Amino acid sequence: MLVSAQVPSTSSYRRMNDDSVWLPIYPPPENPSFPKPDLPSPPREPFWKSLSSHPAYSLSTHIIPAAFLRSTPEIDLPCPPHSCEGKKTRQNSIREGVDRLWELRRKENDRRLQLGAPIKFERRLWLCLNRYVRKDVNSKNRRHKGLTLFCAHANGFNKETWEPMIYHLLSSPAGNDIEEIWVWESIQHGDSGLLNAGRLSSLFHWFDGTRDLLNFLIYFLPTTITATLPVHLPRVPPEESTRRLQRGLSRRTLIAVGHSLGGSLISRACLSYPQFFSALALVDPVIIPLSEPILWKVLDGMATGAFGRRTSWPSRESAYTSLAISPFFKPWHPDVLRLYVEGGLYPTSPSPSPCSCFSGSPVEYKLKLDAITEATVFTDTITGCADIWDRFHEIDENIEIKWIMPGDYDGLVNRKSTKERVNLRPANSSHVTIPGCGHLIAQEKPKELAEEIANFVTKYAEKKAKL
C-alpha cells in the first residue's frame, strides 16, 4: 500500500503549482549538429480507407520540437519488474518501483520550494502529430472557412486511438465544416515516445505538457490550411508568432478536444492563452482538488497497474487477442482496440531472457509507451490537476465549454466530483453524459462521443457566403 510519508504535502503543492513555475515557451534553437529524426513508423492510411463509404480526408504524420525548457531534471527511470520473477517477488518489485516514483516527486517538490524560484532545464525532445485534412481543401468551390480541431489524448493511449471518433465526426453533417484535425501526442506516448527513447525522465510536470501543446500552436501550426505539409513542420515567421501571442489565430477557428490528461492540459493552456481557443470540449478531464479523499488511492492504483503491465507480444494478432479478453480492454470498441495495437506497438528484436516467451523468434511487438513513463504521468498528476481545479473559474467566459462525462459509472473519481467539476465555471458552459461507459469514453463509445462533439462544433462554422 502507499506509504503516506512518500506523498507530497497538499500545502506545498498549492504553493508551487502556479504561474511561479510557468517557464517561457519556445522551441530549441536550430542547430545542424542535431539532425532531424525520421518518422519512427511508416506512413499509414486512416482505418476508414478500407470501408465502402468514408470521409474524404487525408492523413499525414508530422514532427515538431517540444518546448525547449523543461521543469524537471533528468532522473533515471526505476527498473521494471523482471519477467522471470515469481508473483510475490514481482508484486514487491512493482510496489518498490511506484514508491520510488512518489519519493522522486516529493523530493523534487521539496527542492523547488527550498530554492523558491523556477528552475529550468534545456532538453531537445520531439513530438509527433497526426493531421487529417479535407482532400478538397484547396478547391475554389469551398465558400466558407471551416474549423480546425485539436485533440489531446488521455495518459496511456496513442494518437491513433482517436481515429474511430474522428471517423464518425467527419462522416456526420458537422464534417462539412471541419477543414482539419490535429491529434497531438505527448513526449512519452506512441511515436513521440520512440523519438525520445533514452531521454525521458522519472518526472513529468504537467505544466510541461501544456507548454508543449502551446509550443505547437504558437510556433508550428501553419498559418493557412493547405493540402500537403512536410514531415517536419517549419517554424512560422517571428512576426506571425508575435501576432499570435497578441491576437491568436486570425485565419482559423480552433476548438480543442481533450480527454482525461488531455482535458486538463488544454484547460490550462486556455487559461494562460485564451486568444487561441474558440471553445473546449472536455471529456472527463483530470481536474481534481488535492483535498479529494480518494485521489491518492486512485493515482497510486493507476500507477501500479501501469508499472506492472505487460508490454510485449509475439505478434500484433496475439496482442489484440490477449487484450480483447482482459477486463480493462474488454469494454473498448473493437476499432479503437485495433488502432491501439496497430499504432501503439512497434516491432523490435526480442529482449534476451532465459524465460522469454519469444525464444527463437526474430521479432517481438512492444508498446511504444514505456510502462514506467506511463506510471510517471500518473504519479505526477498532482503537478497539474489541482492547479486547474483552483483556477478553472478564471477561464475567459467568452470561450464556451462543453463537458462530456460518464453516464452510468463514477468516472475518474466519483459522481460527487463530477458534479462539482462541471460547475467550476457555470457561465457559457454545458454538460452531457454518455450512458454505458466509464472514464474511457473515447475508447468505449467513440460514435456517441463524436455525436456530442458534432452537436457542439457546428455553431462555430463560418456562415456560407450568400449566393
Short mmCIF file of C-alpha atoms in Angstrom, two decimals:
data_model
loop_
_atom_site.label_atom_id
_atom_site.label_comp_id
_atom_site.label_asym_id
_atom_site.label_seq_id
_atom_site.Cartn_x
_atom_site.Cartn_y
_atom_site.Cartn_z
CA MET A 1 0.00 0.00 0.00
CA LEU A 2 1.02 3.62 -0.48
CA VAL A 3 3.24 4.94 2.31
CA SER A 4 1.88 8.32 3.45
CA ALA A 5 5.35 9.73 4.08
CA GLN A 6 6.06 9.46 0.37
CA VAL A 7 3.11 11.63 -0.63
CA PRO A 8 3.94 15.32 -1.22
CA SER A 9 2.05 17.59 1.14
CA THR A 10 -1.08 19.35 -0.07
CA SER A 11 0.07 22.74 1.23
CA SER A 12 3.39 22.54 -0.61
CA TYR A 13 1.62 21.80 -3.89
CA ARG A 14 -0.63 24.78 -3.50
CA ARG A 15 2.48 26.92 -3.15
CA MET A 16 4.34 25.54 -6.15
CA ASN A 17 1.69 24.80 -8.79
CA ASP A 18 1.00 28.29 -10.03
CA ASP A 19 2.45 30.77 -12.50
CA SER A 20 5.67 31.00 -10.46
CA VAL A 21 6.78 27.71 -12.03
CA TRP A 22 5.49 28.57 -15.51
CA LEU A 23 8.54 28.71 -17.78
CA PRO A 24 8.79 30.64 -21.06
CA ILE A 25 7.62 28.77 -24.15
CA TYR A 26 9.85 28.46 -27.20
CA PRO A 27 11.39 25.66 -29.30
CA PRO A 28 15.11 24.79 -29.21
CA PRO A 29 17.41 26.82 -31.44
CA GLU A 30 18.10 25.43 -34.89
CA ASN A 31 21.38 23.53 -34.87
CA PRO A 32 22.69 21.47 -37.83
CA SER A 33 24.64 19.27 -35.41
CA PHE A 34 21.31 17.95 -34.13
CA PRO A 35 19.83 16.15 -37.14
CA LYS A 36 16.08 15.97 -37.51
CA PRO A 37 14.76 12.44 -36.99
CA ASP A 38 12.76 10.44 -39.48
CA LEU A 39 9.26 9.27 -38.66
CA PRO A 40 9.65 6.20 -36.42
CA SER A 41 6.67 4.43 -38.02
CA PRO A 42 5.77 4.11 -41.70
CA PRO A 43 3.01 6.34 -43.11
CA ARG A 44 -0.44 4.81 -42.99
CA GLU A 45 -3.91 5.40 -44.34
CA PRO A 46 -6.80 6.12 -41.96
CA PHE A 47 -8.57 2.91 -40.99
CA TRP A 48 -11.73 4.02 -42.80
CA LYS A 49 -9.96 3.84 -46.18
CA SER A 50 -10.99 0.18 -46.41
CA LEU A 51 -14.67 0.96 -45.86
CA SER A 52 -17.05 1.28 -48.79
CA SER A 53 -18.10 4.75 -47.71
CA HIS A 54 -15.74 7.08 -45.92
CA PRO A 55 -14.99 10.79 -45.42
CA ALA A 56 -12.71 12.40 -47.99
CA TYR A 57 -9.83 13.31 -45.70
CA SER A 58 -6.11 12.60 -45.98
CA LEU A 59 -3.92 11.51 -43.08
CA SER A 60 -0.31 12.54 -42.56
CA THR A 61 2.06 12.46 -39.59
CA HIS A 62 4.37 15.32 -38.63
CA ILE A 63 7.20 16.09 -36.23
CA ILE A 64 7.94 19.25 -34.25
CA PRO A 65 10.35 20.04 -31.40
CA ALA A 66 8.89 20.05 -27.90
CA ALA A 67 9.25 23.14 -25.74
CA PHE A 68 12.98 23.63 -25.09
CA LEU A 69 12.76 24.46 -21.37
CA ARG A 70 11.66 21.67 -19.04
CA SER A 71 10.53 22.00 -15.44
CA THR A 72 12.19 18.83 -14.16
CA PRO A 73 15.70 17.36 -14.27
CA GLU A 74 16.60 14.12 -15.99
CA ILE A 75 16.33 11.32 -13.45
CA ASP A 76 16.83 7.69 -14.41
CA LEU A 77 13.72 5.56 -14.58
CA PRO A 78 13.29 2.79 -11.98
CA CYS A 79 13.92 -0.76 -13.19
CA PRO A 80 10.83 -2.63 -14.39
CA PRO A 81 9.89 -5.95 -12.79
CA HIS A 82 11.65 -8.91 -14.41
CA SER A 83 9.51 -11.31 -16.41
CA CYS A 84 11.13 -14.28 -14.63
CA GLU A 85 10.08 -13.15 -11.15
CA GLY A 86 7.51 -15.10 -9.18
CA LYS A 87 4.18 -13.49 -8.38
CA LYS A 88 5.09 -12.28 -4.88
CA THR A 89 8.52 -11.04 -5.90
CA ARG A 90 7.00 -9.27 -8.89
CA GLN A 91 4.39 -7.57 -6.72
CA ASN A 92 7.12 -6.36 -4.37
CA SER A 93 9.18 -5.06 -7.31
CA ILE A 94 6.20 -3.12 -8.64
CA ARG A 95 5.43 -1.67 -5.21
CA GLU A 96 9.04 -0.59 -4.74
CA GLY A 97 9.12 0.99 -8.20
CA VAL A 98 5.95 3.02 -7.70
CA ASP A 99 7.08 4.08 -4.22
CA ARG A 100 10.30 5.27 -5.85
CA LEU A 101 8.31 7.46 -8.27
CA TRP A 102 6.34 9.01 -5.40
CA GLU A 103 9.56 9.63 -3.50
CA LEU A 104 11.19 11.31 -6.51
CA ARG A 105 8.19 13.61 -6.90
CA ARG A 106 8.22 14.51 -3.20
CA LYS A 107 11.95 15.29 -3.25
CA GLU A 108 11.63 17.39 -6.40
CA ASN A 109 8.76 19.30 -4.84
CA ASP A 110 10.77 19.96 -1.67
CA ARG A 111 13.79 21.06 -3.70
CA ARG A 112 11.73 23.57 -5.67
CA LEU A 113 10.25 25.03 -2.51
CA GLN A 114 13.66 25.42 -0.91
CA LEU A 115 15.03 27.26 -3.94
CA GLY A 116 11.98 29.50 -4.11
CA ALA A 117 12.31 30.20 -7.84
CA PRO A 118 11.53 28.44 -11.12
CA ILE A 119 14.16 26.00 -12.32
CA LYS A 120 14.70 25.37 -15.99
CA PHE A 121 16.43 22.55 -17.81
CA GLU A 122 17.22 22.68 -21.53
CA ARG A 123 16.36 19.49 -23.37
CA ARG A 124 15.77 18.58 -27.00
CA LEU A 125 12.70 16.41 -27.30
CA TRP A 126 10.27 15.73 -30.14
CA LEU A 127 6.53 15.50 -30.64
CA CYS A 128 4.51 13.68 -33.31
CA LEU A 129 1.08 14.76 -34.51
CA ASN A 130 -1.42 13.22 -36.88
CA ARG A 131 -3.19 15.56 -39.28
CA TYR A 132 -6.50 14.87 -41.02
CA VAL A 133 -7.29 17.39 -43.77
CA ARG A 134 -10.05 17.67 -46.35
CA LYS A 135 -8.95 16.46 -49.76
CA ASP A 136 -10.74 19.39 -51.38
CA VAL A 137 -9.23 21.98 -49.04
CA ASN A 138 -7.63 23.84 -51.97
CA SER A 139 -10.82 23.80 -54.01
CA LYS A 140 -12.16 27.19 -55.05
CA ASN A 141 -15.66 25.79 -54.59
CA ARG A 142 -15.30 25.94 -50.81
CA ARG A 143 -17.31 29.04 -49.95
CA HIS A 144 -16.56 29.40 -46.25
CA LYS A 145 -13.74 28.99 -43.80
CA GLY A 146 -14.06 25.78 -41.83
CA LEU A 147 -12.94 24.66 -38.42
CA THR A 148 -9.67 23.32 -37.04
CA LEU A 149 -9.94 20.79 -34.22
CA PHE A 150 -7.10 19.92 -31.86
CA CYS A 151 -7.31 16.62 -29.94
CA ALA A 152 -5.26 15.77 -26.83
CA HIS A 153 -5.25 12.19 -25.52
CA ALA A 154 -5.53 10.53 -22.14
CA ASN A 155 -2.49 9.04 -20.43
CA GLY A 156 -1.65 5.64 -21.86
CA PHE A 157 -3.16 5.99 -25.33
CA ASN A 158 -1.51 6.65 -28.68
CA LYS A 159 -2.83 9.29 -31.05
CA GLU A 160 -4.36 6.70 -33.40
CA THR A 161 -6.98 5.72 -30.81
CA TRP A 162 -8.85 8.97 -31.60
CA GLU A 163 -9.47 7.80 -35.17
CA PRO A 164 -12.82 5.97 -34.71
CA MET A 165 -14.29 9.08 -33.06
CA ILE A 166 -12.84 11.22 -35.86
CA TYR A 167 -14.35 8.89 -38.47
CA HIS A 168 -17.85 9.27 -37.05
CA LEU A 169 -17.41 13.02 -36.60
CA LEU A 170 -16.23 13.59 -40.17
CA SER A 171 -18.97 11.30 -41.51
CA SER A 172 -21.64 13.42 -39.82
CA PRO A 173 -23.09 16.67 -41.23
CA ALA A 174 -20.65 18.53 -38.97
CA GLY A 175 -17.83 17.12 -41.09
CA ASN A 176 -18.77 19.56 -43.85
CA ASP A 177 -17.50 22.39 -41.65
CA ILE A 178 -14.27 20.77 -40.43
CA GLU A 179 -11.24 21.55 -42.58
CA GLU A 180 -8.54 19.99 -40.46
CA ILE A 181 -7.95 17.97 -37.29
CA TRP A 182 -4.63 17.81 -35.45
CA VAL A 183 -4.07 14.95 -32.99
CA TRP A 184 -1.24 15.62 -30.56
CA GLU A 185 0.93 13.01 -28.85
CA SER A 186 2.79 13.72 -25.60
CA ILE A 187 6.56 13.19 -25.31
CA GLN A 188 6.25 9.68 -23.78
CA HIS A 189 3.47 8.35 -25.95
CA GLY A 190 3.41 6.49 -29.24
CA ASP A 191 5.74 7.75 -31.94
CA SER A 192 6.79 10.70 -29.76
CA GLY A 193 7.98 8.19 -27.17
CA LEU A 194 10.05 6.33 -29.78
CA LEU A 195 11.70 9.58 -30.90
CA ASN A 196 12.54 10.43 -27.27
CA ALA A 197 13.67 6.95 -26.19
CA GLY A 198 16.54 7.13 -23.72
CA ARG A 199 15.89 10.81 -22.93
CA LEU A 200 12.78 10.55 -20.77
CA SER A 201 12.78 11.07 -17.04
CA SER A 202 11.11 9.73 -13.91
CA LEU A 203 9.45 13.15 -13.57
CA PHE A 204 6.89 14.83 -15.84
CA HIS A 205 5.45 18.12 -14.63
CA TRP A 206 2.09 18.55 -16.31
CA PHE A 207 2.88 22.21 -16.98
CA ASP A 208 5.49 20.93 -19.45
CA GLY A 209 2.77 19.02 -21.30
CA THR A 210 0.70 22.19 -21.52
CA ARG A 211 3.69 24.18 -22.73
CA ASP A 212 4.44 21.54 -25.40
CA LEU A 213 0.88 21.93 -26.65
CA LEU A 214 1.19 25.72 -26.74
CA ASN A 215 4.60 25.49 -28.41
CA PHE A 216 2.81 23.89 -31.36
CA LEU A 217 0.05 26.49 -31.50
CA ILE A 218 2.39 29.47 -31.20
CA TYR A 219 5.30 28.40 -33.40
CA PHE A 220 4.37 25.48 -35.68
CA LEU A 221 0.67 25.39 -36.57
CA PRO A 222 0.70 26.50 -40.22
CA THR A 223 -0.86 29.90 -40.82
CA THR A 224 -3.17 28.61 -43.54
CA ILE A 225 -4.65 25.19 -44.27
CA THR A 226 -3.09 23.51 -47.31
CA ALA A 227 -3.43 20.05 -48.80
CA THR A 228 0.12 18.89 -48.05
CA LEU A 229 2.81 19.68 -45.50
CA PRO A 230 6.39 18.46 -44.90
CA VAL A 231 7.05 15.87 -42.22
CA HIS A 232 8.98 18.39 -40.13
CA LEU A 233 6.72 21.40 -39.78
CA PRO A 234 8.66 24.64 -40.30
CA ARG A 235 8.57 27.32 -37.65
CA VAL A 236 6.24 30.19 -38.57
CA PRO A 237 7.91 33.60 -39.16
CA PRO A 238 8.72 35.57 -35.98
CA GLU A 239 6.21 38.27 -36.83
CA GLU A 240 3.48 35.63 -37.09
CA SER A 241 4.24 34.05 -33.70
CA THR A 242 4.36 37.54 -32.16
CA ARG A 243 1.00 38.37 -33.68
CA ARG A 244 -0.46 35.09 -32.40
CA LEU A 245 0.67 35.85 -28.87
CA GLN A 246 -1.13 39.16 -29.11
CA ARG A 247 -4.28 38.26 -31.03
CA GLY A 248 -4.47 34.50 -31.53
CA LEU A 249 -5.16 32.71 -34.82
CA SER A 250 -6.61 35.10 -37.39
CA ARG A 251 -7.23 32.53 -40.14
CA ARG A 252 -8.59 29.65 -38.08
CA THR A 253 -11.40 28.86 -35.70
CA LEU A 254 -9.81 26.45 -33.23
CA ILE A 255 -11.76 24.09 -30.99
CA ALA A 256 -9.80 21.87 -28.60
CA VAL A 257 -10.96 18.42 -27.52
CA GLY A 258 -9.21 16.87 -24.53
CA HIS A 259 -9.74 13.55 -22.77
CA SER A 260 -8.54 12.94 -19.20
CA LEU A 261 -4.89 14.16 -19.15
CA GLY A 262 -5.53 15.99 -22.42
CA GLY A 263 -8.55 17.77 -20.96
CA SER A 264 -6.50 19.08 -18.07
CA LEU A 265 -3.70 20.26 -20.37
CA ILE A 266 -5.92 22.11 -22.84
CA SER A 267 -7.81 23.76 -19.97
CA ARG A 268 -4.54 25.07 -18.52
CA ALA A 269 -3.45 26.23 -21.97
CA CYS A 270 -6.74 28.07 -22.42
CA LEU A 271 -6.37 29.70 -19.01
CA SER A 272 -2.97 31.15 -19.94
CA TYR A 273 -3.55 31.82 -23.66
CA PRO A 274 -7.31 32.22 -24.24
CA GLN A 275 -6.74 34.04 -27.55
CA PHE A 276 -6.05 30.71 -29.30
CA PHE A 277 -9.34 28.99 -28.47
CA SER A 278 -12.95 29.44 -29.54
CA ALA A 279 -14.30 26.54 -27.47
CA LEU A 280 -13.28 23.50 -25.40
CA ALA A 281 -14.82 20.02 -25.35
CA LEU A 282 -13.64 18.34 -22.14
CA VAL A 283 -14.04 14.56 -21.94
CA ASP A 284 -13.95 13.60 -18.24
CA PRO A 285 -10.81 15.71 -17.71
CA VAL A 286 -8.39 15.16 -14.82
CA ILE A 287 -9.35 18.31 -12.94
CA ILE A 288 -9.44 17.33 -9.26
CA PRO A 289 -8.61 19.08 -5.96
CA LEU A 290 -5.86 17.69 -3.77
CA SER A 291 -8.44 17.57 -0.98
CA GLU A 292 -10.33 14.79 -2.79
CA PRO A 293 -10.17 11.92 -0.25
CA ILE A 294 -9.59 9.08 -2.70
CA LEU A 295 -7.34 10.93 -5.17
CA TRP A 296 -4.10 9.44 -3.87
CA LYS A 297 -5.53 5.92 -3.81
CA VAL A 298 -6.80 6.26 -7.38
CA LEU A 299 -3.49 7.62 -8.70
CA ASP A 300 -1.47 5.00 -6.85
CA GLY A 301 -3.66 2.25 -8.27
CA MET A 302 -3.28 3.58 -11.81
CA ALA A 303 0.49 3.95 -11.43
CA THR A 304 0.78 0.44 -10.03
CA GLY A 305 -1.26 -1.01 -12.88
CA ALA A 306 0.86 0.80 -15.46
CA PHE A 307 4.19 -0.11 -13.83
CA GLY A 308 3.45 -3.82 -13.85
CA ARG A 309 1.60 -4.15 -17.13
CA ARG A 310 2.54 -6.50 -19.94
CA THR A 311 4.41 -4.61 -22.66
CA SER A 312 5.27 -7.12 -25.42
CA TRP A 313 3.73 -9.88 -27.53
CA PRO A 314 4.92 -12.26 -30.27
CA SER A 315 2.68 -10.56 -32.85
CA ARG A 316 0.09 -7.83 -33.22
CA GLU A 317 -2.56 -10.52 -33.64
CA SER A 318 -1.66 -12.16 -30.34
CA ALA A 319 -1.62 -8.75 -28.66
CA TYR A 320 -5.14 -8.00 -29.88
CA THR A 321 -6.43 -11.41 -28.82
CA SER A 322 -4.87 -11.11 -25.38
CA LEU A 323 -6.05 -7.56 -24.75
CA ALA A 324 -9.58 -8.14 -26.05
CA ILE A 325 -10.35 -10.56 -23.21
CA SER A 326 -8.72 -8.56 -20.41
CA PRO A 327 -11.09 -6.74 -18.01
CA PHE A 328 -9.52 -3.35 -18.76
CA PHE A 329 -9.74 -3.54 -22.56
CA LYS A 330 -12.85 -5.69 -22.97
CA PRO A 331 -15.29 -2.71 -22.88
CA TRP A 332 -13.39 -0.93 -25.67
CA HIS A 333 -14.86 -0.52 -29.13
CA PRO A 334 -13.09 -3.07 -31.39
CA ASP A 335 -11.94 -0.38 -33.84
CA VAL A 336 -10.24 1.56 -31.04
CA LEU A 337 -8.51 -1.55 -29.72
CA ARG A 338 -7.25 -2.45 -33.20
CA LEU A 339 -5.78 1.04 -33.58
CA TYR A 340 -4.25 0.83 -30.11
CA VAL A 341 -2.47 -2.32 -31.27
CA GLU A 342 -1.65 -1.02 -34.76
CA GLY A 343 -0.40 2.40 -33.72
CA GLY A 344 0.75 1.72 -30.18
CA LEU A 345 3.09 -1.25 -30.80
CA TYR A 346 6.30 -1.49 -32.79
CA PRO A 347 8.44 -4.43 -33.95
CA THR A 348 11.82 -4.91 -32.32
CA SER A 349 14.35 -7.63 -31.55
CA PRO A 350 13.35 -9.76 -28.55
CA SER A 351 14.95 -8.92 -25.22
CA PRO A 352 17.46 -11.62 -24.21
CA SER A 353 15.91 -13.51 -21.31
CA PRO A 354 16.06 -17.16 -20.25
CA CYS A 355 12.30 -17.14 -19.55
CA SER A 356 11.23 -15.07 -22.53
CA CYS A 357 8.22 -16.31 -24.48
CA PHE A 358 9.92 -15.07 -27.65
CA SER A 359 12.80 -17.53 -27.68
CA GLY A 360 13.73 -18.30 -31.27
CA SER A 361 11.50 -15.54 -32.65
CA PRO A 362 13.20 -12.85 -34.77
CA VAL A 363 10.83 -10.13 -33.59
CA GLU A 364 8.53 -9.08 -30.79
CA TYR A 365 5.97 -6.28 -30.67
CA LYS A 366 6.38 -3.83 -27.81
CA LEU A 367 4.32 -0.93 -26.58
CA LYS A 368 5.74 2.38 -27.79
CA LEU A 369 4.76 3.88 -24.44
CA ASP A 370 7.16 2.60 -21.81
CA ALA A 371 5.20 1.29 -18.83
CA ILE A 372 7.28 3.19 -16.30
CA THR A 373 6.93 6.55 -18.04
CA GLU A 374 3.18 5.93 -18.15
CA ALA A 375 3.28 5.36 -14.38
CA THR A 376 5.27 8.59 -14.03
CA VAL A 377 2.49 10.59 -15.66
CA PHE A 378 0.09 9.15 -13.07
CA THR A 379 2.27 9.93 -10.04
CA ASP A 380 2.91 13.42 -11.41
CA THR A 381 -0.80 14.08 -11.94
CA ILE A 382 -0.63 16.18 -8.79
CA THR A 383 1.52 18.74 -10.61
CA GLY A 384 -1.45 19.83 -12.72
CA CYS A 385 -4.86 18.50 -11.68
CA ALA A 386 -5.38 20.75 -8.65
CA ASP A 387 -3.92 23.92 -10.15
CA ILE A 388 -6.54 23.96 -12.89
CA TRP A 389 -9.26 22.98 -10.39
CA ASP A 390 -8.42 26.04 -8.30
CA ARG A 391 -8.26 28.37 -11.30
CA PHE A 392 -10.80 26.96 -13.74
CA HIS A 393 -13.23 29.76 -12.90
CA GLU A 394 -10.68 32.22 -14.36
CA ILE A 395 -11.02 30.85 -17.92
CA ASP A 396 -12.38 33.55 -20.21
CA GLU A 397 -16.18 33.31 -20.24
CA ASN A 398 -16.22 34.09 -23.97
CA ILE A 399 -14.82 30.58 -24.52
CA GLU A 400 -17.65 28.06 -24.47
CA ILE A 401 -17.03 24.81 -22.62
CA LYS A 402 -18.84 21.51 -23.07
CA TRP A 403 -18.21 18.79 -20.51
CA ILE A 404 -18.75 15.22 -21.76
CA MET A 405 -18.90 12.87 -18.80
CA PRO A 406 -19.59 9.18 -17.99
CA GLY A 407 -23.26 8.34 -17.58
CA ASP A 408 -23.53 5.07 -15.67
CA TYR A 409 -20.31 4.87 -13.68
CA ASP A 410 -18.33 7.05 -11.33
CA GLY A 411 -15.82 8.04 -13.97
CA LEU A 412 -12.39 9.14 -12.86
CA VAL A 413 -13.10 9.61 -9.14
CA ASN A 414 -16.78 9.69 -8.14
CA ARG A 415 -20.10 11.27 -9.07
CA LYS A 416 -19.81 13.99 -6.45
CA SER A 417 -16.53 15.14 -8.01
CA THR A 418 -18.13 15.05 -11.46
CA LYS A 419 -20.99 17.32 -10.37
CA GLU A 420 -18.55 19.79 -8.84
CA ARG A 421 -16.28 19.81 -11.87
CA VAL A 422 -18.92 20.67 -14.44
CA ASN A 423 -19.89 23.72 -12.37
CA LEU A 424 -16.41 25.14 -11.84
CA ARG A 425 -17.23 27.89 -14.34
CA PRO A 426 -21.00 27.87 -14.87
CA ALA A 427 -21.14 30.74 -17.36
CA ASN A 428 -21.21 29.73 -21.06
CA SER A 429 -20.87 26.08 -20.07
CA SER A 430 -22.91 22.92 -20.54
CA HIS A 431 -22.52 19.25 -19.74
CA VAL A 432 -23.83 15.94 -21.02
CA THR A 433 -23.37 12.32 -20.02
CA ILE A 434 -22.85 9.30 -22.24
CA PRO A 435 -24.59 6.19 -20.88
CA GLY A 436 -22.88 2.83 -20.68
CA CYS A 437 -19.27 3.88 -20.16
CA GLY A 438 -16.80 4.87 -17.51
CA HIS A 439 -13.84 7.23 -17.67
CA LEU A 440 -12.60 5.88 -21.02
CA ILE A 441 -15.33 7.48 -23.10
CA ALA A 442 -13.16 7.93 -26.20
CA GLN A 443 -12.19 4.26 -26.15
CA GLU A 444 -15.56 2.74 -25.26
CA LYS A 445 -18.07 4.99 -27.04
CA PRO A 446 -16.35 6.73 -29.99
CA LYS A 447 -19.55 7.12 -32.03
CA GLU A 448 -21.54 8.61 -29.16
CA LEU A 449 -18.65 10.94 -28.32
CA ALA A 450 -18.48 12.05 -31.96
CA GLU A 451 -22.20 12.86 -31.90
CA GLU A 452 -21.77 15.12 -28.87
CA ILE A 453 -18.79 16.90 -30.41
CA ALA A 454 -20.64 17.28 -33.72
CA ASN A 455 -23.57 18.93 -31.94
CA PHE A 456 -21.13 21.32 -30.31
CA VAL A 457 -18.84 22.41 -33.14
CA THR A 458 -21.28 23.26 -35.91
CA LYS A 459 -22.23 26.59 -34.35
CA TYR A 460 -18.62 27.76 -34.79
CA ALA A 461 -18.51 27.26 -38.54
CA GLU A 462 -18.44 30.46 -40.51
CA LYS A 463 -21.73 31.01 -42.33
CA LYS A 464 -21.66 30.19 -46.02
CA ALA A 465 -21.45 33.13 -48.33
CA LYS A 466 -24.78 34.23 -49.73
CA LEU A 467 -25.43 33.05 -53.23
#
